[in-house]
CSV table of C-alpha atoms in Angstrom, one decimal:
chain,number,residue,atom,x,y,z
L,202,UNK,CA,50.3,52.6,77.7
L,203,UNK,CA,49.7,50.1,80.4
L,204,UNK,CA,51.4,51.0,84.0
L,205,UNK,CA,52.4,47.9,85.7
L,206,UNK,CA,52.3,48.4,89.8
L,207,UNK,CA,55.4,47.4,91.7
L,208,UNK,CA,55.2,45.0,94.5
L,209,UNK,CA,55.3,47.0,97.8
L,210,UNK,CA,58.5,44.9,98.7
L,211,UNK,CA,60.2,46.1,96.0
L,212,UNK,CA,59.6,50.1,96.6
L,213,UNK,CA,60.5,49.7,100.2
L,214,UNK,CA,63.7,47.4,98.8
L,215,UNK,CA,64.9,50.3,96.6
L,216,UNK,CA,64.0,53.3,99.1
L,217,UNK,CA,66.3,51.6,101.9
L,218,UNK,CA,69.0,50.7,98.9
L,219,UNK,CA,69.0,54.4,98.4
L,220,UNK,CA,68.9,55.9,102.0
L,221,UNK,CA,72.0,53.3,102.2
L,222,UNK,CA,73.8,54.9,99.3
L,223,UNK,CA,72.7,58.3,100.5
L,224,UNK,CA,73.9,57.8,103.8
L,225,UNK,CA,77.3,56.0,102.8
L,226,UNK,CA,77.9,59.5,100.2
L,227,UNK,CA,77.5,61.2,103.7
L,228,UNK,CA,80.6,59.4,105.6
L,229,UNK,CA,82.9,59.7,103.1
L,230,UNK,CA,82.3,63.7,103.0
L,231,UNK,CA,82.1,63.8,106.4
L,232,UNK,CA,85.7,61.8,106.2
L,233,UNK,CA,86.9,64.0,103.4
L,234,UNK,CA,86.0,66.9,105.5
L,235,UNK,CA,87.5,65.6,108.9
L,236,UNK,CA,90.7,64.4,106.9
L,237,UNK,CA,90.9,67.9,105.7
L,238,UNK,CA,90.6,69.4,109.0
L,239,UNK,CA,92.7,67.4,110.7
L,240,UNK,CA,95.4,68.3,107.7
L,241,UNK,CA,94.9,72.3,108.3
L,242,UNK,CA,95.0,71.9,112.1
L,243,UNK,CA,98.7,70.0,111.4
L,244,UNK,CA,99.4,72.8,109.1
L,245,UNK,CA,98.1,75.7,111.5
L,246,UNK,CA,100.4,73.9,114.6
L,247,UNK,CA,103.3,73.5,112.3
L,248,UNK,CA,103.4,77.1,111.3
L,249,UNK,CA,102.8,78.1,115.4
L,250,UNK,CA,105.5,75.8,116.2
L,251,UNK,CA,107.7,77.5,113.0
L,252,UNK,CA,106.7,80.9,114.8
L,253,UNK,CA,107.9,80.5,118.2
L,254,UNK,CA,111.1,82.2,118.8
L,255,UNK,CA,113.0,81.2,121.7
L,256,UNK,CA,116.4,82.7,122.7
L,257,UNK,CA,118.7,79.6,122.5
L,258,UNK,CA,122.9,80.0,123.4
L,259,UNK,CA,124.4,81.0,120.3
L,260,UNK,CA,126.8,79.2,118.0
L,261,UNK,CA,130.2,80.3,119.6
L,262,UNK,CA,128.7,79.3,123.2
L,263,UNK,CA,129.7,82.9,124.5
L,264,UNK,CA,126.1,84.6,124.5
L,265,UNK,CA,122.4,84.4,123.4
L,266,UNK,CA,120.9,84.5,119.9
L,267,UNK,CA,117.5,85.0,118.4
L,268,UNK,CA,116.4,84.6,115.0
L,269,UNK,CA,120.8,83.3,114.8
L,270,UNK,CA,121.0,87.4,115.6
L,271,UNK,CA,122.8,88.4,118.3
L,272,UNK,CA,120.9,89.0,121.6
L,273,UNK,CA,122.6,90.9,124.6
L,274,UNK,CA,120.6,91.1,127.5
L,275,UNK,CA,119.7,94.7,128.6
L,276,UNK,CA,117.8,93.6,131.0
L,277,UNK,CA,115.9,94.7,134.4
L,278,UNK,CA,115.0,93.3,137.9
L,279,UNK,CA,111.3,94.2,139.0
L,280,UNK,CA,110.2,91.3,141.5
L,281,UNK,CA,106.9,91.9,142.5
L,282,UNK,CA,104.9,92.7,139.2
L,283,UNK,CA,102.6,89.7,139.2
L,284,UNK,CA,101.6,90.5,143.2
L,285,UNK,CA,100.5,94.4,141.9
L,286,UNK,CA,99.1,92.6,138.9
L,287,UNK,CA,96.9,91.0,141.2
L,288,UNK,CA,95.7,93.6,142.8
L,289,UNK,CA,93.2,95.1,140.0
L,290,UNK,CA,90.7,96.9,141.7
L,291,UNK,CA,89.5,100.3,140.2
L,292,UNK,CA,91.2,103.4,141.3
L,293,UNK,CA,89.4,106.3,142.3
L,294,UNK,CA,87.9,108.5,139.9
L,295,UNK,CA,90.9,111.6,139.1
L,296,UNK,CA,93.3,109.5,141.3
L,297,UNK,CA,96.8,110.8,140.5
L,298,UNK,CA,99.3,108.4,139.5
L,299,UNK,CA,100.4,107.1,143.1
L,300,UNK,CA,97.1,105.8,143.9
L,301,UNK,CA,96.6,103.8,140.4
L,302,UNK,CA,95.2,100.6,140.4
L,303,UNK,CA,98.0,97.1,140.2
L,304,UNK,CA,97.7,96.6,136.5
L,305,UNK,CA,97.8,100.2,135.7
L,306,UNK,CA,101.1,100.5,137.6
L,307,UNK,CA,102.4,97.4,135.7
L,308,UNK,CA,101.9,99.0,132.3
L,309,UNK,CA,103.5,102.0,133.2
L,310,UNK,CA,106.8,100.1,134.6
L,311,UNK,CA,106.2,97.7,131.3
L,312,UNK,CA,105.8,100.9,129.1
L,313,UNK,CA,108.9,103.2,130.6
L,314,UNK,CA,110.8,100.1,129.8
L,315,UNK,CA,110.2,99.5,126.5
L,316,UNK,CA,110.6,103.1,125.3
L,317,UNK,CA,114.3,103.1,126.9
L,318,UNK,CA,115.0,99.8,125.2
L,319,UNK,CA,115.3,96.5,127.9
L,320,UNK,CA,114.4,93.7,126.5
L,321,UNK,CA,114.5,91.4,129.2
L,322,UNK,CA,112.4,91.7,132.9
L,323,UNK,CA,113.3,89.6,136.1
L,324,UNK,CA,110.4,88.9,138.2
L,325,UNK,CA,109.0,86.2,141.0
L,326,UNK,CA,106.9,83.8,139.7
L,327,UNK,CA,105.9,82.5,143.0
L,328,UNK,CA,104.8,83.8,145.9
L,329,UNK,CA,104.2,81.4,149.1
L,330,UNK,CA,101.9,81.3,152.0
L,331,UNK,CA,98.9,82.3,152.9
L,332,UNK,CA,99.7,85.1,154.8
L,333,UNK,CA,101.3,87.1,152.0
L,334,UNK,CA,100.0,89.7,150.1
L,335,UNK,CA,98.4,87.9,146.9
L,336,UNK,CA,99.9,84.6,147.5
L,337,UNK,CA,100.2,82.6,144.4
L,338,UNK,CA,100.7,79.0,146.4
L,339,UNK,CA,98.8,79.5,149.6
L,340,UNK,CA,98.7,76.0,150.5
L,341,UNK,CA,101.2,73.0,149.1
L,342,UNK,CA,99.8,72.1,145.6
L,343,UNK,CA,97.0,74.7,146.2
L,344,UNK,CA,97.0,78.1,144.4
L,345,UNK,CA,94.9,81.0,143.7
L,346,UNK,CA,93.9,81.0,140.3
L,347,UNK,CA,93.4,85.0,140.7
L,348,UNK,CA,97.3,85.1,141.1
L,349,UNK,CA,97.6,82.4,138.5
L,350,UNK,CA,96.0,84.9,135.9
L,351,UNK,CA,97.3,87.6,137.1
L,352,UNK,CA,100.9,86.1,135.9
L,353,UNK,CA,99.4,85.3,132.7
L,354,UNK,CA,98.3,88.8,131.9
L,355,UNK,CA,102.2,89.5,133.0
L,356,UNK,CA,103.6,87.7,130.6
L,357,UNK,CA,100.4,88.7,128.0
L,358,UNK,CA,101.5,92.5,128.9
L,359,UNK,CA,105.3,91.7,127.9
L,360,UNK,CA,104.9,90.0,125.2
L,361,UNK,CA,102.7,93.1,123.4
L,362,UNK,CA,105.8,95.6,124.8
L,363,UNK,CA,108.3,93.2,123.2
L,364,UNK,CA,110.0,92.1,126.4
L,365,UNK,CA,110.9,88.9,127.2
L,366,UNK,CA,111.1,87.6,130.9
L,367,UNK,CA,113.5,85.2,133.3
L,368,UNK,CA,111.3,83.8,135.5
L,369,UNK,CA,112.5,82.8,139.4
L,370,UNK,CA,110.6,79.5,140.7
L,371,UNK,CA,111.3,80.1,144.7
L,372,UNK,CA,113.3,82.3,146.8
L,373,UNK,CA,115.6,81.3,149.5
L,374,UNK,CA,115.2,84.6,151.8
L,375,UNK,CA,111.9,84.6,153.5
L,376,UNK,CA,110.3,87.4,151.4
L,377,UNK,CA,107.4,85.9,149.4
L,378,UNK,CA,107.2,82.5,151.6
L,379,UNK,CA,110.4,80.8,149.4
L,380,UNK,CA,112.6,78.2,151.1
L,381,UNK,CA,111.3,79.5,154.7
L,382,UNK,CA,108.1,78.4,154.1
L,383,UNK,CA,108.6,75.5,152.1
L,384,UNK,CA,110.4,74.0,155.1
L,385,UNK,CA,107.8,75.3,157.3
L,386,UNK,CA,105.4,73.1,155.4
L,387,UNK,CA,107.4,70.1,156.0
L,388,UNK,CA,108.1,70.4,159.4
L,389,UNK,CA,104.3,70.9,159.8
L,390,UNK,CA,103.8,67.9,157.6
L,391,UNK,CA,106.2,65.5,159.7
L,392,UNK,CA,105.2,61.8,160.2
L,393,UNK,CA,108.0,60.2,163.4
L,394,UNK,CA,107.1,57.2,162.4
L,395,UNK,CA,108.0,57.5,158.5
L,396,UNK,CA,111.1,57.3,159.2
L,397,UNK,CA,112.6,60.4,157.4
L,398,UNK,CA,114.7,62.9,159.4
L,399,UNK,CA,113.1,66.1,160.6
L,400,UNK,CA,113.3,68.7,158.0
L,401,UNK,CA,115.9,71.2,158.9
L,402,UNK,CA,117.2,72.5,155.5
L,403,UNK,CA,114.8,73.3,152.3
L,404,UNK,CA,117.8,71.8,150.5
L,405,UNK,CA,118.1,68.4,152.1
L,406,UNK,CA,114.5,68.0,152.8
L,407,UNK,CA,112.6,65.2,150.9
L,408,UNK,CA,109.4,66.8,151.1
L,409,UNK,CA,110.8,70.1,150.5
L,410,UNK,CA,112.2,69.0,147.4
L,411,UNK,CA,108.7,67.1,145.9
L,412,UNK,CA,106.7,70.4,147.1
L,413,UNK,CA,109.1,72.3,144.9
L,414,UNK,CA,109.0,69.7,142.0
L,415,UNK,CA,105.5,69.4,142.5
L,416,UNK,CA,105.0,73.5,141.9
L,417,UNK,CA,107.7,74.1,138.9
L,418,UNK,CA,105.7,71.4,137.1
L,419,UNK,CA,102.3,72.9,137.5
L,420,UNK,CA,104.0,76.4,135.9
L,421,UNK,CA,105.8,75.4,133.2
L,422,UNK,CA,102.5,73.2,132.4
L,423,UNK,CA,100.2,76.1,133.2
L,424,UNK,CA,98.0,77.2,130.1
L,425,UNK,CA,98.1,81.0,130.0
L,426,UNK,CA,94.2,82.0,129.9
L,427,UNK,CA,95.4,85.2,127.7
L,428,UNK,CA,97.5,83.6,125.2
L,429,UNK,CA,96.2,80.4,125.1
L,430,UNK,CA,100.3,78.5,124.7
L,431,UNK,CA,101.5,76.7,127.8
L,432,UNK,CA,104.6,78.4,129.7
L,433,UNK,CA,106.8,75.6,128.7
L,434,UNK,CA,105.7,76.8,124.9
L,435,UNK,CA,106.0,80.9,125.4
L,436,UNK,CA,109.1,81.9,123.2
L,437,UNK,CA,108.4,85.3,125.2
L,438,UNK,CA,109.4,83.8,128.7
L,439,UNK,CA,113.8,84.0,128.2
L,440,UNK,CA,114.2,81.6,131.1
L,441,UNK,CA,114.5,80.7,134.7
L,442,UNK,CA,116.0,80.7,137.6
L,443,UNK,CA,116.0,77.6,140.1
L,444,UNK,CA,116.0,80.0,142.9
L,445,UNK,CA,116.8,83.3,143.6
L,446,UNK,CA,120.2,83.4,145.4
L,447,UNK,CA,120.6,79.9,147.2
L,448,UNK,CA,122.2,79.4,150.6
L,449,UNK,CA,123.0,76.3,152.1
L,450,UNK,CA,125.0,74.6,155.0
L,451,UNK,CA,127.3,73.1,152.4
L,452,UNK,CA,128.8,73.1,148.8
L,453,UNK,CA,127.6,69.4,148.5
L,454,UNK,CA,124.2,70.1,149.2
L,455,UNK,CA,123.4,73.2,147.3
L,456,UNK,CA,125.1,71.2,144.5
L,457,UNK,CA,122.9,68.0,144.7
L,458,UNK,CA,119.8,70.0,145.1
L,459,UNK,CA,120.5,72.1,142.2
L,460,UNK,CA,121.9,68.7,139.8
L,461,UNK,CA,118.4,67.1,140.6
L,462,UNK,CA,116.2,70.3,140.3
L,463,UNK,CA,117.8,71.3,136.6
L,464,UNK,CA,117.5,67.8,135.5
L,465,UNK,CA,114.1,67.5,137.0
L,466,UNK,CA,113.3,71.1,135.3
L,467,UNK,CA,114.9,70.1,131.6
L,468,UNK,CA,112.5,66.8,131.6
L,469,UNK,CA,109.5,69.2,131.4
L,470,UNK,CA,110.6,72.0,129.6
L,471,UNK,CA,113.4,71.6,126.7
L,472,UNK,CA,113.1,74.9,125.0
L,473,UNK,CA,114.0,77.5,127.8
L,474,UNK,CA,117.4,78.6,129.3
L,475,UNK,CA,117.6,78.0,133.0
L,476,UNK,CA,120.2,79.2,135.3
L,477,UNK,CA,120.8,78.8,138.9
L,478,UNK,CA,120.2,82.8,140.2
L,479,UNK,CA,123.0,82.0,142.1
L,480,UNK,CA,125.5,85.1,144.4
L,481,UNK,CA,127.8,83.6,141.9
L,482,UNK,CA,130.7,83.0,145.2
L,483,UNK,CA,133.3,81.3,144.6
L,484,UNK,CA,133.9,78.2,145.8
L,485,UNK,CA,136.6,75.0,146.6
L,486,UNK,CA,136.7,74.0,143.0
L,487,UNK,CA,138.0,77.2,142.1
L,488,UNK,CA,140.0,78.1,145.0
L,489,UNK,CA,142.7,80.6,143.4
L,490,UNK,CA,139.7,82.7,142.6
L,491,UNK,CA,137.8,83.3,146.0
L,492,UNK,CA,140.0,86.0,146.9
L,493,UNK,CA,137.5,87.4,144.4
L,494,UNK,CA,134.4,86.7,147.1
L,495,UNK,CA,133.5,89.7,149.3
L,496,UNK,CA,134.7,88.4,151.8
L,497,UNK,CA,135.8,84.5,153.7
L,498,UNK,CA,132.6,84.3,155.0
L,499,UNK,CA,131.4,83.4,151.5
L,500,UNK,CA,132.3,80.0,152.1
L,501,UNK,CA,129.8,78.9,154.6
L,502,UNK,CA,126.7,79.8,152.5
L,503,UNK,CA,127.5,76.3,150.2
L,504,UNK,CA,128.2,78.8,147.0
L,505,UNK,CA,130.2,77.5,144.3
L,506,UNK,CA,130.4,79.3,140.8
L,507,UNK,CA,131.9,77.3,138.9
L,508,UNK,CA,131.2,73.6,139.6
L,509,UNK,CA,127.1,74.5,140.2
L,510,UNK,CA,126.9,76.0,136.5
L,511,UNK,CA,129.0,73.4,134.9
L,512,UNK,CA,125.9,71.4,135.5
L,513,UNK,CA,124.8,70.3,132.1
L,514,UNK,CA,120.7,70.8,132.3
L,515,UNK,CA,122.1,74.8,133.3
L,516,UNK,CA,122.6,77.0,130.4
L,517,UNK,CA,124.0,79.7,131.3
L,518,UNK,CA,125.8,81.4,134.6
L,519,UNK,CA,124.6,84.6,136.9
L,520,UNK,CA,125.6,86.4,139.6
L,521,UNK,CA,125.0,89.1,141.9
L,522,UNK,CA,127.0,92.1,143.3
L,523,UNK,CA,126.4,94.5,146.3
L,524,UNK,CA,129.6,96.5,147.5
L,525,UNK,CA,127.4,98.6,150.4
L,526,UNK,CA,125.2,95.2,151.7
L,527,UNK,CA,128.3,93.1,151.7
L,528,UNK,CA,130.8,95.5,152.8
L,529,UNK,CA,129.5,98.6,154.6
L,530,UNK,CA,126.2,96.9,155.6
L,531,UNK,CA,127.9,92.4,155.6
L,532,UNK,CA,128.7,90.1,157.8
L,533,UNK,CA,132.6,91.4,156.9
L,534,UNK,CA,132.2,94.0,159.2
L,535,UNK,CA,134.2,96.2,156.7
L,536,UNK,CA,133.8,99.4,154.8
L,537,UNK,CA,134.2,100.3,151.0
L,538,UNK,CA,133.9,104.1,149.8
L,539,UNK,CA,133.4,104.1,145.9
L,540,UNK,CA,136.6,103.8,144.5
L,541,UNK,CA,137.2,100.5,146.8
L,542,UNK,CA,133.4,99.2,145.3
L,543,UNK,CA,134.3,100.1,142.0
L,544,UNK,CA,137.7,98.3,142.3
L,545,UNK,CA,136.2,95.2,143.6
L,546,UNK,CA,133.4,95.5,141.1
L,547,UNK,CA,135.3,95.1,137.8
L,548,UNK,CA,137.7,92.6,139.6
L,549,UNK,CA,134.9,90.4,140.6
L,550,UNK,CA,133.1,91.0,136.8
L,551,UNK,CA,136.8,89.9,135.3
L,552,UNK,CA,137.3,86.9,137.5
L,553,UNK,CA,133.8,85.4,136.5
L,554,UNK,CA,133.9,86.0,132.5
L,555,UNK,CA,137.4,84.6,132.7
L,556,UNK,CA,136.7,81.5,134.9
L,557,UNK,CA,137.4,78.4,133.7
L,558,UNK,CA,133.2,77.7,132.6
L,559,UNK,CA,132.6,77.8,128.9
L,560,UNK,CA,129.1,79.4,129.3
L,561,UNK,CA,127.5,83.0,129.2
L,562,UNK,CA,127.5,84.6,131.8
L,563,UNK,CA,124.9,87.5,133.0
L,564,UNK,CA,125.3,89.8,135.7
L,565,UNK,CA,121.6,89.5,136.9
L,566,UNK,CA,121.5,91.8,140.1
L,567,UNK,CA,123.6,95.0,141.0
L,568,UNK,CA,123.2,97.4,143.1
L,569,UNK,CA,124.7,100.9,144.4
L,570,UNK,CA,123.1,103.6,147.2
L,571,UNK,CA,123.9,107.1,147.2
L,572,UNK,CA,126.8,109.3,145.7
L,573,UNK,CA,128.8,108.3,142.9
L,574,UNK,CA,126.1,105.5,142.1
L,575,UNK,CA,125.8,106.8,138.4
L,576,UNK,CA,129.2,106.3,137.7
L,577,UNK,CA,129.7,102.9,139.5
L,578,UNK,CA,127.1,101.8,137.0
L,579,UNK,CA,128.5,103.2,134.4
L,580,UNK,CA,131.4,101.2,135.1
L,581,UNK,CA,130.0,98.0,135.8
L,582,UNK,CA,127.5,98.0,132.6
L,583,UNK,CA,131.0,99.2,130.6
L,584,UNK,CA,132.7,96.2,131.8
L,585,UNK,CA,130.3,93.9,130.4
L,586,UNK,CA,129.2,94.9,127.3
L,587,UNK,CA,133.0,95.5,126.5
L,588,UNK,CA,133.4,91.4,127.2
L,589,UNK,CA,130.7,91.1,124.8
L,590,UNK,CA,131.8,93.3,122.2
L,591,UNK,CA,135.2,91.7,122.3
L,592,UNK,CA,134.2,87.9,122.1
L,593,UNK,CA,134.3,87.0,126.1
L,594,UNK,CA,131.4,85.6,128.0
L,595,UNK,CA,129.6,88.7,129.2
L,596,UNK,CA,126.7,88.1,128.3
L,597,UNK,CA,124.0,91.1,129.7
L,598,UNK,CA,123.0,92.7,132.7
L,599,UNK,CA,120.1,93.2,135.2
């Protein structure tokens, strides 16, 4: 047999014609494989997205559903869980239960709660200033992302007790910073020569108003570090409140300011309910109903029940009731024994689930001191469930 030699050209021609065809196998697996990831992370998203359960208004536009089941809020207010979530240092060693450690007191409120059946927590998701005790937003636009966490593990914590939570974005009372300190910024802030007026109301205020904007953005964008979904995405957070209780000098204000802030809200986050976390007062465009209010001077803290939650970006209506701090305790000067508070109570409950707003309505704070406080509850949580059960707007209570 005679071996005839190839020309080295044409060895080194056929080796780089096969590295070619070798290399050329290697992109399309590589391709085949990238096109089948990209296919199973669609699929993985699609079934996360198919997972998330988010409380939505139900059918009849009465009250809440979940799962198109019927969800009646049993609910609970405990303001100041992600501040003692915060504050996670060890307890001592054998410490008894008063001297446990932020997170361990969280889980025991979280954990008495879920074993007598709430399904719904109200709590601050802000807290303002650098003077305050774990501040969440010490400066404008600045936070501490200790405090940031430590709302994350919040929400983390509820979701693993099956509770879902209404978050409140600002305050308008002075505890934990809220409008107060927002309007200190500004003031603090003020150019003469910008020609804007001098701050003097957090609802009027320009830069009161982008500060505000500017913070309910960063939270609903916020990436929870435990769960890994954004806030805007968590089908365990039930919804928000604007702010908790707004007062201001006029009916036209608090209106604008709560027109622009639910639109501005709803352009970020589409899937959550958002209410006001209004007093509830009544106000001029309802005015056979404010004999309702606790009292005429009602009308100069810019309240109005009706026309503020007919605002279409707001889902649903609240409001609050205090017989003792707005009788006994108000600005009325008058006094109310139990059966005047109960009296007033269930009045006040009728006139807002049968006011003229097709929306359901919670009753998100109430409160009571001393005797006969058990069965002005009782009362009160009678009188909204039975609007429930019978097809009316009651829609829970806090």
């Amino acid at each position: 047999t005679v071996h005839t030699l190839q020309p080295r050209e044409e060895v080194e021609r056929r080796q780089r014609r096969m590295a070619a065809m070798m290399r050329a196998r290697s992109r399309r697996r590589r391709h085949a494989l990238l096109a089948a990831s990209v296919a199973l992370l669609a699929l993985a998203s699609f079934a996360r997205a198919e997972r998330r359960h988010f409380v939505r208004i139900a059918e009849d536009g009465t009250s809440f559903a979940l799962d198109d089941t019927d969800f009646y809020v049993h609910g609970f207010n405990q303001v100041q869980l992600m501040s003692h979530a915060a504050d996670d240092a060890p307890a001592p060693q054998n410490a008894s239960s008063s001297h446990q450690n932020g997170r361990a007191k969280v889980l025991e409120v979280l954990g008495d709660a879920e074993t007598h059946g709430f399904n719904v927590l109200r709590t601050w998701a802000f807290n303002d200033g650098v003077g305050m005790w774990n501040a969440l937003q010490v400066y404008p636009g600045i936070y501490d992302e200790k405090v940031f966490r430590a709302l994350d593990w919040l929400l983390w914590q509820c979701r693993r007790h099956k509770i879902r939570v209404l978050l409140a974005l600002a305050n308008s009372w002075s505890e934990y910073g809220g409008a107060e300190q927002y309007l200190e910024w500004a003031r603090s802030r003020h150019d003469n020569s910008s020609g804007e007026p001098y701050p003097t109301s957090f609802y009027s205020s320009l830069a009161c108003r982008e500060m505000y904007k500017r913070f309910v953005r960063k939270l609903l964008t916020r990436r929870n570090v435990y769960t890994g979904v954004e806030y805007r995405e968590d089908d365990y957070i039930f919804g928000f409140d604007l702010i908790n209780e707004p007062r201001a000098p006029t009916a036209g204000e608090l209106h604008s300011w709560t027109r622009e802030m639910a639109d501005f809200f709803k352009s970020i986050d589409g899937n959550h309910l958002l209410t006001s976390g209004s007093e509830g007062f009544f106000g001029p465009s309802t005015p056979s109903l404010k004999k309702f209010n606790p009292g005429d001077w009602t009308s100069t803290h810019g309240n109005d029940f009706y026309r503020n939650h007919a605002i279409s970006s707001l889902d649903f209506a609240v409001f609050h009731v205090y017989p003792d701090t707005w009788f006994n305790e108000g600005e009325g000067g008058e006094t109310c024994d139990l059966d005047c508070a109960i009296a007033f109570t269930q009045d006040n409950i009728r006139a807002h689930l049968t006011s003229p707003l097709p929306k359901p309505v919670v009753l998100e704070e109430v409160g009571k001191k001393g005797e006969g406080r058990d069965r002005y509850l009782e009362e009160v949580f009678r009188a909204m469930h039975d609007s429930h059960m019978d097809g009316g707007y009651g829609a829970g209570t806090m």
